[in-house]
Amino acid sequence: MADNARAKRLADLIREVVAQKLQRGIKDPRLGTHITITDTRVTGDLREATVFYTVYGDEEERTAATAGLESAKGILRSEVGRAAGVKFTPTLTFVMDALPDTARNIEDLLDKARQSDAKVREASAGATYAGGADPYRKPEDETDDTAE
């Protein structure tokens, strides 16, 4: 088992090497400049690496980029092995990062909440309290009720 610091360093190196190779070294037209490597995680035994990526574009470009990454996996792995200099080069698994979709979903939910708050604010603009400003009894009110 490797320590966490070593796995983190290897993950950072894999992220940099894969990003540079995608940008400069691979001639596949499916792997254009619209792919971003967002994160890389390596298992504790340094045998497997998961590379998270995002693709800016529509669904067709995403599927093309996924197919392109799968076809370039061997080239990328050999480049990682050359740069890392470790005994065993980790296998690469590419996973589409859900972070942009999650962020977009959260923004939509926040917009709905803002609209709902605005509707409540408009409805309560001219409203008054049903039982007065302070509907709770106070100790001095109880003495007034018993005196009558």
Steps between C-alpha positions, in 0.01 A plus 500: 500500500628843409450797724238765423757764406654274235159417354413871491827587324444226245140616444620856440765377257246289311264797472775722357635240259157404367397864457821589315481194278136571414585859419811440289570138423188321382371568151151356550244761385255378765742622766500869422568788734159464665614228744614602848658262750348599833631244750698179531487243777735208553427193713713433805699225325575734204358246253194688373439863420167666435515811282201734519434725202244744367404569141362836396243442233186308424427132563642394163837659578500334842448152357765564234747618764429194715567271203816695418633469854434127504690457173794712624519326837806293406697797371414701809595216733838453334564874524411492870735206553781684325449812713437328834783251502314260729531123497140447393317758289145541629211411274298803398123521529329806358183624671285793392500752783149586617607826663382739223159330480466509879597867511246581228231310693582688821484834316157409361376408849634826644322698224172325584549580870567867418182515290300337779642746755407790272141373474472468878647849543244644256211321671603623844568861395164642617414238758433571867509275801179308573517536878712809539872552467575285807231232546654346814373577853733667739494483882361855533210407268397214729464736799273725293271205408456387863420850626189528286 
